[in-house]
Each structure stands twice: as C-alpha cells, then as structure tokens.
XYZ file of N, CA, C and O in Angstrom:
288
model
N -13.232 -24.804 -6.119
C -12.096 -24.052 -6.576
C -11.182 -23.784 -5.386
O -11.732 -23.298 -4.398
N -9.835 -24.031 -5.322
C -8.709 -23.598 -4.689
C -8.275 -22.641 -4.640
O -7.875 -22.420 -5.784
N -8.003 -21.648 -3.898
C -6.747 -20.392 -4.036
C -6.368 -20.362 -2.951
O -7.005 -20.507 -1.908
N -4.639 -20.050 -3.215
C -3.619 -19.669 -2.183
C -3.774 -18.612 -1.978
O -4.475 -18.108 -2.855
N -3.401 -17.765 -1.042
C -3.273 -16.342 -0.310
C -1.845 -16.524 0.750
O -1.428 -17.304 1.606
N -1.423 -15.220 0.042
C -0.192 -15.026 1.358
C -0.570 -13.776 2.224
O -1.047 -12.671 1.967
N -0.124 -14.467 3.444
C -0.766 -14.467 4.747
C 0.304 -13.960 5.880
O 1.280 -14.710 5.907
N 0.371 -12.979 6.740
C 1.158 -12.803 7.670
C 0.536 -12.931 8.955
O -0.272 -12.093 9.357
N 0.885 -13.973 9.644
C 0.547 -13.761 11.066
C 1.779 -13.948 12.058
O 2.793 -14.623 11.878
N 1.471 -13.285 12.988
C 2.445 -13.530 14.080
C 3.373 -14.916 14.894
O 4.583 -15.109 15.008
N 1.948 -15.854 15.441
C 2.188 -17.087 15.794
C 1.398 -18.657 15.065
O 0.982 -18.843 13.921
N 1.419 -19.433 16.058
C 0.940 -20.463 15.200
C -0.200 -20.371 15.844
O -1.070 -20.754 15.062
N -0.747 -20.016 17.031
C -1.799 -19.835 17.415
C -2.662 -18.608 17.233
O -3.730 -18.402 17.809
N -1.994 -17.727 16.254
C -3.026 -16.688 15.353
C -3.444 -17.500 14.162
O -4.579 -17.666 13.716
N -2.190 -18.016 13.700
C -3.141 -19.071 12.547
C -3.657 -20.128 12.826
O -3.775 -20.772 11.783
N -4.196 -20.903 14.033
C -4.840 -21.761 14.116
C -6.097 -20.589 14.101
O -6.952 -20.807 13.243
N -6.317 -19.299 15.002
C -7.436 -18.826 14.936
C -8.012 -18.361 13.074
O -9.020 -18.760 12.490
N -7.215 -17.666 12.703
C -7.626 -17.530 11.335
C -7.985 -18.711 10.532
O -8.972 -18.597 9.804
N -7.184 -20.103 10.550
C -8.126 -21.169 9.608
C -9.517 -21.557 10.249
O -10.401 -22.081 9.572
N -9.689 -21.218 11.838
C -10.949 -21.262 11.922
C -11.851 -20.346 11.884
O -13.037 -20.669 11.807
N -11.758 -20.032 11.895
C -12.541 -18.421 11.193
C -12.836 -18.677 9.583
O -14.001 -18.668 9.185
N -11.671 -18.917 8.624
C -12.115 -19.124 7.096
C -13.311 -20.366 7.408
O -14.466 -20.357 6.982
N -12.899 -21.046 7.969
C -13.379 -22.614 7.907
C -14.842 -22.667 8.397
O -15.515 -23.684 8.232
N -15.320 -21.581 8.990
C -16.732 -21.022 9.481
C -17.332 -20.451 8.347
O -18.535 -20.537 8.099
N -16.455 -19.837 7.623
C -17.238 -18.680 6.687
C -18.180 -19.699 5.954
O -17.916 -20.791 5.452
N -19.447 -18.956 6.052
C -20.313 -19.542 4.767
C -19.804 -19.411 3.481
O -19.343 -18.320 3.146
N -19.815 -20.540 2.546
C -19.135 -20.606 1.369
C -17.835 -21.217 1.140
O -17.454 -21.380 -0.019
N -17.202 -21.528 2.008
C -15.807 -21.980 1.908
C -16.428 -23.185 2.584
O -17.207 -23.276 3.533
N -15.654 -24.373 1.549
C -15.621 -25.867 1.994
C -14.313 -26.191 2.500
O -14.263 -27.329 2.967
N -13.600 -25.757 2.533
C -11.905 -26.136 3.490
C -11.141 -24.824 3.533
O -11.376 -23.978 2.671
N -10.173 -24.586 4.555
C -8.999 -23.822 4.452
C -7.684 -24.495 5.505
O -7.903 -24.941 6.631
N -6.700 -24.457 5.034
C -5.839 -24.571 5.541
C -4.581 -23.315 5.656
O -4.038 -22.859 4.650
N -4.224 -22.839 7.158
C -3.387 -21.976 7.229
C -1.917 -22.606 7.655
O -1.743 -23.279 8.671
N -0.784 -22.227 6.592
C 0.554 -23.319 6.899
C 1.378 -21.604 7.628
O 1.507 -20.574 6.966
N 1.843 -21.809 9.239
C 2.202 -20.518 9.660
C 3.516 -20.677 9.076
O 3.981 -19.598 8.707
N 4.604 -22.132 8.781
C 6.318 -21.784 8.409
C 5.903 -21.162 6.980
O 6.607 -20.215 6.630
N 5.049 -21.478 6.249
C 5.053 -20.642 4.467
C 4.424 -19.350 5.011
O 4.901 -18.380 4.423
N 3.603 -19.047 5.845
C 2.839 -18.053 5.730
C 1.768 -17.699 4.661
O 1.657 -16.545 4.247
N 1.015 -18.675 4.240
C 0.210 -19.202 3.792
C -1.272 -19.589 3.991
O -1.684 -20.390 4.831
N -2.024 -18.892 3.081
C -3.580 -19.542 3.533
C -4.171 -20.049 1.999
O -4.228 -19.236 1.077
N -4.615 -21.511 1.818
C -5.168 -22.191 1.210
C -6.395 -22.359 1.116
O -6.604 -23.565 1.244
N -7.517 -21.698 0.931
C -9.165 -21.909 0.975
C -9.664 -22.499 -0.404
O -9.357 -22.107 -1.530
N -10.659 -23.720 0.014
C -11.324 -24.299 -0.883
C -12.705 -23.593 -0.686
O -13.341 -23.334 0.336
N -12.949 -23.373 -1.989
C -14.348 -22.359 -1.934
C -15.396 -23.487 -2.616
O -15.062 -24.351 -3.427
N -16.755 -23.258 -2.080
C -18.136 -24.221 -2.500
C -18.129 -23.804 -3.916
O -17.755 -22.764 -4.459
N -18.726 -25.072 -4.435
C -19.040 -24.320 -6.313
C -20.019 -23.384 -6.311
O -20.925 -23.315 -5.480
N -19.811 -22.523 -7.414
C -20.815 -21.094 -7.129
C -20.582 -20.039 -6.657
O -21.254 -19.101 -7.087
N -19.599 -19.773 -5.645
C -19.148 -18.888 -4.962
C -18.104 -17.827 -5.746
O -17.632 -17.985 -6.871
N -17.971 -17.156 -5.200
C -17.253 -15.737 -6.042
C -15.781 -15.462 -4.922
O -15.894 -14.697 -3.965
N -14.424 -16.215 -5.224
C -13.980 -16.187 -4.460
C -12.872 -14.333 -3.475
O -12.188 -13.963 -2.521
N -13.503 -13.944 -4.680
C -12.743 -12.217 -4.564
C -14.164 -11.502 -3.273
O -13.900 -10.738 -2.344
N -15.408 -11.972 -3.571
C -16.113 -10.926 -2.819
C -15.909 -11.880 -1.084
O -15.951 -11.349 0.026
N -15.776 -12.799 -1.274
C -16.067 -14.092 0.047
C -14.861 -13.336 0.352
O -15.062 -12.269 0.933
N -13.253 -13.745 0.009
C -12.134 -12.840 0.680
C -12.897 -11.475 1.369
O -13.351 -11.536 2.512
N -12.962 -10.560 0.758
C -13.511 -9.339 1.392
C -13.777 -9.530 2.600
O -13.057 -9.131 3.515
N -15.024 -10.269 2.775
C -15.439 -10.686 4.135
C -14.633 -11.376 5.155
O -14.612 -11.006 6.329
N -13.690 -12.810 4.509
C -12.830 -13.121 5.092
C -11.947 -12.408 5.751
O -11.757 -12.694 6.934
N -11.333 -11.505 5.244
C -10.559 -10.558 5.701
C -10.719 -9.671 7.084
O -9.944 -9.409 8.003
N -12.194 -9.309 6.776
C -12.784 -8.471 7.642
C -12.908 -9.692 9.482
O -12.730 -9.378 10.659
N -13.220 -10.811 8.926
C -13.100 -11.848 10.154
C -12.220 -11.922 10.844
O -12.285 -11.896 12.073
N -11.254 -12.025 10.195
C -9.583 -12.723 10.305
C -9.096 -11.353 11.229
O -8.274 -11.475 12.138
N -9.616 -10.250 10.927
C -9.050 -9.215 11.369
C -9.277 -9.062 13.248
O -8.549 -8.623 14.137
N -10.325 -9.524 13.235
C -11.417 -9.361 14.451
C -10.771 -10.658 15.551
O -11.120 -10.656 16.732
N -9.964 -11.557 15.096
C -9.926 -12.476 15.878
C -8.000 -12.747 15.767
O -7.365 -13.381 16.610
N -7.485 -12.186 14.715
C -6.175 -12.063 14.891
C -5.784 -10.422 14.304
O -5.686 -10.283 13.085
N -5.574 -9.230 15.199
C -5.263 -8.060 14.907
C -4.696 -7.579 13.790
O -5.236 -6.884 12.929
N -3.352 -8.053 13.839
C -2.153 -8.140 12.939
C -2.152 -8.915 12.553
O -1.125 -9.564 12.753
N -3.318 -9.631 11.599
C -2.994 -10.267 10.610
C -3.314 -9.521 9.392
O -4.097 -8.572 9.356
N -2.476 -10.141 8.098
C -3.059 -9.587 7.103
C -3.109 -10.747 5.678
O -2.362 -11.677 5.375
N -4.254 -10.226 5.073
C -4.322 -11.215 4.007
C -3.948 -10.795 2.566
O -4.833 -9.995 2.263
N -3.023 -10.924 1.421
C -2.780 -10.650 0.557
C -3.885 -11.317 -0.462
O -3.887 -12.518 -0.733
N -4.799 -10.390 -0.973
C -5.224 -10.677 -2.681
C -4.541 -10.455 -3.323
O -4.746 -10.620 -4.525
C-alpha cells in the first residue's frame, strides 16, 4: 500500500535524512521524500497498519531532522 504525506522540511539534505530514516523503519518497503513538493511517499509491507507505523515514523524523523514535520 502507498500513501502520500505532506511534509515540511527545511533543506534537501533534511530530506535526504528523513527518507532514510522512513526507509529503515521496519515495515515500510520504499519511501521517497520529493523536498520542491514537500512531500513524503511511503510504500508500506502488506500487513502493516499504516496510521500506527506513521506514529513511530514521526517520532524518527523528528530525532534526525528537528523541524521537520509530518502531516497525517
């Protein structure tokens, strides 16, 4: 399963750190972060629950880019 998320980060090198960070998370099989849309694209594994995995995502993303933020 696919879902978009809009995404604010600062540079392109906060969103290179945040798609690697999704792209670690257990459960997610791809993400792509586009910084000109401000945009994050995660492909989630089948099975997965993609509202509780965000949660966590979020909590990552936070730790490795400050000011970022992720829209559910």
């Amino acid at each position: 399963m696919k879902k978009t998320y809009k995404i604010e980060v600062d540079c392109p090198n906060c969103a290179n750190k945040v798609e690697d960070t999704v792209k670690k998370t257990p459960g997610v099989q791809n993400a792509v972060v586009n910084f000109m849309t401000q945009k994050l694209i995660v492909e989630f594994e089948d099975g997965q629950e993609p509202a509780a995995l965000m949660q966590e995502i979020v909590k990552k993303c936070k730790k490795v880019a400050h000011d970022c933020e992720i829209y559910l």
